[in-house]
Amino acid sequence: MTVTVRLPGTLRDSVGGVTKIEATGATLDEVFADIDRRHPGFRSRILDDQGGIRSYVNVYVGDADARGSGGLTTAVPDGSEVMVIPAMAGG
Amino acid sequence: MTERLALSMELRDEILAHAQADAPKEACGLIAGTGSDARRVIRCANAHPAPVTRYAIDPREQLRAFRDMDAKGEELVAIYHSHPITQPYPSPTDRAEAHYPDAFYVLVSLRDTHPEIRAYRVRDGWVSEVDLA
């Protein structure tokens, strides 16, 4: 499965400065692992110590919020777009 | 050389109107355009549970806005929010939660009779003010 992962915001630093990257995998976990193989440290920017998606990051597969659809086990259909969007927040 | 964000008076008025309409809560939204040129304001809902002192743009609205900007050939130029009773300067929370080093951060303060609007870059917790043109 090949998908496009889009990384607006600060996360692009972790993949060499691009905002869009191709990756392979059948689940989100596999997709993130694939990117991490090429860009070590990527996974730890998105996942916390317990392996969950960090609270400041929102991940969408197509229009589905990964938190509500299985987290890292969310299936990633071939050709789909994964958006990893850091929060826009403050005080 | 100081950076410059081109934000028209019409767009500034639109942001200000949003800030005033949502007070005493913080108002927030996005500014779409290209490079340093703001083209339009995208009002968003403040989804933070403590909206008087904090803001968080609804993630679904972020997703929709990014798709919409893509479709129109635009980029995210800036993220704006209001400080209803404090200065137009990024707070410690603003600095800690700034995850968009390529976007400008626009702040509106309603502290005084005359509202103030200012723009900044916030990168790695560092703040630098940007000229508004």
mmCIF file with all atom_site columns, N, CA and C in Angstrom, chain A residues 5-8 16 20-23 25 27 32 35 39-40 45-46 52 60-61 71 80 84:
data_model
loop_
_atom_site.group_PDB
_atom_site.id
_atom_site.type_symbol
_atom_site.label_atom_id
_atom_site.label_alt_id
_atom_site.label_comp_id
_atom_site.label_asym_id
_atom_site.label_entity_id
_atom_site.label_seq_id
_atom_site.pdbx_PDB_ins_code
_atom_site.Cartn_x
_atom_site.Cartn_y
_atom_site.Cartn_z
_atom_site.occupancy
_atom_site.B_iso_or_equiv
_atom_site.pdbx_formal_charge
_atom_site.auth_seq_id
_atom_site.auth_comp_id
_atom_site.auth_asym_id
_atom_site.auth_atom_id
_atom_site.pdbx_PDB_model_num
ATOM 1  N N  . VAL A 1 5  ? 1.688  11.018 2.873  1.00 0.00 ? 5  VAL A N  1
ATOM 2  C CA . VAL A 1 5  ? 1.577  11.559 4.220  1.00 0.00 ? 5  VAL A CA 1
ATOM 3  C C  . VAL A 1 5  ? 1.916  13.032 4.153  1.00 0.00 ? 5  VAL A C  1
ATOM 4  N N  . ARG A 1 6  ? 0.994  13.855 4.632  1.00 0.00 ? 6  ARG A N  1
ATOM 5  C CA . ARG A 1 6  ? 1.227  15.304 4.612  1.00 0.00 ? 6  ARG A CA 1
ATOM 6  C C  . ARG A 1 6  ? 1.517  15.803 6.014  1.00 0.00 ? 6  ARG A C  1
ATOM 7  N N  . LEU A 1 7  ? 2.501  16.680 6.098  1.00 0.00 ? 7  LEU A N  1
ATOM 8  C CA . LEU A 1 7  ? 2.998  17.125 7.392  1.00 0.00 ? 7  LEU A CA 1
ATOM 9  C C  . LEU A 1 7  ? 3.092  18.650 7.456  1.00 0.00 ? 7  LEU A C  1
ATOM 10 N N  . PRO A 1 8  ? 1.943  19.315 7.590  1.00 0.00 ? 8  PRO A N  1
ATOM 11 C CA . PRO A 1 8  ? 2.039  20.770 7.750  1.00 0.00 ? 8  PRO A CA 1
ATOM 12 C C  . PRO A 1 8  ? 2.657  21.086 9.109  1.00 0.00 ? 8  PRO A C  1
ATOM 13 N N  . GLY A 1 16 ? 13.224 15.858 6.803  1.00 0.00 ? 16 GLY A N  1
ATOM 14 C CA . GLY A 1 16 ? 14.117 16.536 5.874  1.00 0.00 ? 16 GLY A CA 1
ATOM 15 C C  . GLY A 1 16 ? 13.541 17.786 5.238  1.00 0.00 ? 16 GLY A C  1
ATOM 16 N N  . LYS A 1 20 ? 5.327  16.797 2.310  1.00 0.00 ? 20 LYS A N  1
ATOM 17 C CA . LYS A 1 20 ? 4.571  15.681 1.736  1.00 0.00 ? 20 LYS A CA 1
ATOM 18 C C  . LYS A 1 20 ? 5.558  14.546 1.477  1.00 0.00 ? 20 LYS A C  1
ATOM 19 N N  . ILE A 1 21 ? 5.218  13.340 1.908  1.00 0.00 ? 21 ILE A N  1
ATOM 20 C CA . ILE A 1 21 ? 6.133  12.222 1.724  1.00 0.00 ? 21 ILE A CA 1
ATOM 21 C C  . ILE A 1 21 ? 5.331  10.963 1.391  1.00 0.00 ? 21 ILE A C  1
ATOM 22 N N  . GLU A 1 22 ? 5.866  10.139 0.504  1.00 0.00 ? 22 GLU A N  1
ATOM 23 C CA . GLU A 1 22 ? 5.217  8.872  0.167  1.00 0.00 ? 22 GLU A CA 1
ATOM 24 C C  . GLU A 1 22 ? 5.676  7.823  1.164  1.00 0.00 ? 22 GLU A C  1
ATOM 25 N N  . ALA A 1 23 ? 4.775  6.911  1.516  1.00 0.00 ? 23 ALA A N  1
ATOM 26 C CA . ALA A 1 23 ? 5.148  5.843  2.436  1.00 0.00 ? 23 ALA A CA 1
ATOM 27 C C  . ALA A 1 23 ? 4.318  4.611  2.125  1.00 0.00 ? 23 ALA A C  1
ATOM 28 N N  . GLY A 1 25 ? 2.530  0.882  3.765  1.00 0.00 ? 25 GLY A N  1
ATOM 29 C CA . GLY A 1 25 ? 2.059  0.223  4.967  1.00 0.00 ? 25 GLY A CA 1
ATOM 30 C C  . GLY A 1 25 ? 0.571  -0.004 4.875  1.00 0.00 ? 25 GLY A C  1
ATOM 31 N N  . THR A 1 27 ? -1.281 -0.267 7.768  1.00 0.00 ? 27 THR A N  1
ATOM 32 C CA . THR A 1 27 ? -1.875 0.431  8.907  1.00 0.00 ? 27 THR A CA 1
ATOM 33 C C  . THR A 1 27 ? -1.058 1.697  9.171  1.00 0.00 ? 27 THR A C  1
ATOM 34 N N  . PHE A 1 32 ? 4.015  4.841  9.676  1.00 0.00 ? 32 PHE A N  1
ATOM 35 C CA . PHE A 1 32 ? 4.936  5.638  10.486 1.00 0.00 ? 32 PHE A CA 1
ATOM 36 C C  . PHE A 1 32 ? 6.293  4.925  10.628 1.00 0.00 ? 32 PHE A C  1
ATOM 37 N N  . ILE A 1 35 ? 8.330  5.461  7.478  1.00 0.00 ? 35 ILE A N  1
ATOM 38 C CA . ILE A 1 35 ? 8.961  6.792  7.435  1.00 0.00 ? 35 ILE A CA 1
ATOM 39 C C  . ILE A 1 35 ? 10.125 6.853  8.423  1.00 0.00 ? 35 ILE A C  1
ATOM 40 N N  . HIS A 1 39 ? 13.758 8.205  8.102  1.00 0.00 ? 39 HIS A N  1
ATOM 41 C CA . HIS A 1 39 ? 13.992 9.438  8.886  1.00 0.00 ? 39 HIS A CA 1
ATOM 42 C C  . HIS A 1 39 ? 13.911 9.086  10.368 1.00 0.00 ? 39 HIS A C  1
ATOM 43 N N  . PRO A 1 40 ? 14.991 8.502  10.889 1.00 0.00 ? 40 PRO A N  1
ATOM 44 C CA . PRO A 1 40 ? 14.963 8.068  12.293 1.00 0.00 ? 40 PRO A CA 1
ATOM 45 C C  . PRO A 1 40 ? 14.573 9.213  13.228 1.00 0.00 ? 40 PRO A C  1
ATOM 46 N N  . ARG A 1 45 ? 8.458  11.721 17.360 1.00 0.00 ? 45 ARG A N  1
ATOM 47 C CA . ARG A 1 45 ? 7.858  13.060 17.316 1.00 0.00 ? 45 ARG A CA 1
ATOM 48 C C  . ARG A 1 45 ? 6.329  12.979 17.360 1.00 0.00 ? 45 ARG A C  1
ATOM 49 N N  . ILE A 1 46 ? 5.807  11.865 16.877 1.00 0.00 ? 46 ILE A N  1
ATOM 50 C CA . ILE A 1 46 ? 4.356  11.715 16.767 1.00 0.00 ? 46 ILE A CA 1
ATOM 51 C C  . ILE A 1 46 ? 3.770  10.873 17.898 1.00 0.00 ? 46 ILE A C  1
ATOM 52 N N  . GLY A 1 52 ? 1.253  5.849  22.056 1.00 0.00 ? 52 GLY A N  1
ATOM 53 C CA . GLY A 1 52 ? 0.009  6.472  21.594 1.00 0.00 ? 52 GLY A CA 1
ATOM 54 C C  . GLY A 1 52 ? 0.315  7.738  20.817 1.00 0.00 ? 52 GLY A C  1
ATOM 55 N N  . TYR A 1 60 ? -5.290 12.154 10.516 1.00 0.00 ? 60 TYR A N  1
ATOM 56 C CA . TYR A 1 60 ? -6.464 11.796 9.719  1.00 0.00 ? 60 TYR A CA 1
ATOM 57 C C  . TYR A 1 60 ? -6.059 10.865 8.581  1.00 0.00 ? 60 TYR A C  1
ATOM 58 N N  . VAL A 1 61 ? -6.861 9.826  8.401  1.00 0.00 ? 61 VAL A N  1
ATOM 59 C CA . VAL A 1 61 ? -6.723 8.974  7.217  1.00 0.00 ? 61 VAL A CA 1
ATOM 60 C C  . VAL A 1 61 ? -7.928 9.306  6.358  1.00 0.00 ? 61 VAL A C  1
ATOM 61 N N  . GLY A 1 71 ? -6.819 4.180  16.227 1.00 0.00 ? 71 GLY A N  1
ATOM 62 C CA . GLY A 1 71 ? -5.468 4.672  16.535 1.00 0.00 ? 71 GLY A CA 1
ATOM 63 C C  . GLY A 1 71 ? -4.456 4.167  15.522 1.00 0.00 ? 71 GLY A C  1
ATOM 64 N N  . SER A 1 80 ? -4.449 6.421  -0.286 1.00 0.00 ? 80 SER A N  1
ATOM 65 C CA . SER A 1 80 ? -5.098 7.402  0.582  1.00 0.00 ? 80 SER A CA 1
ATOM 66 C C  . SER A 1 80 ? -4.116 8.465  1.064  1.00 0.00 ? 80 SER A C  1
ATOM 67 N N  . VAL A 1 84 ? -1.058 14.597 9.084  1.00 0.00 ? 84 VAL A N  1
ATOM 68 C CA . VAL A 1 84 ? -0.594 14.641 10.474 1.00 0.00 ? 84 VAL A CA 1
ATOM 69 C C  . VAL A 1 84 ? -0.512 16.122 10.846 1.00 0.00 ? 84 VAL A C  1
#
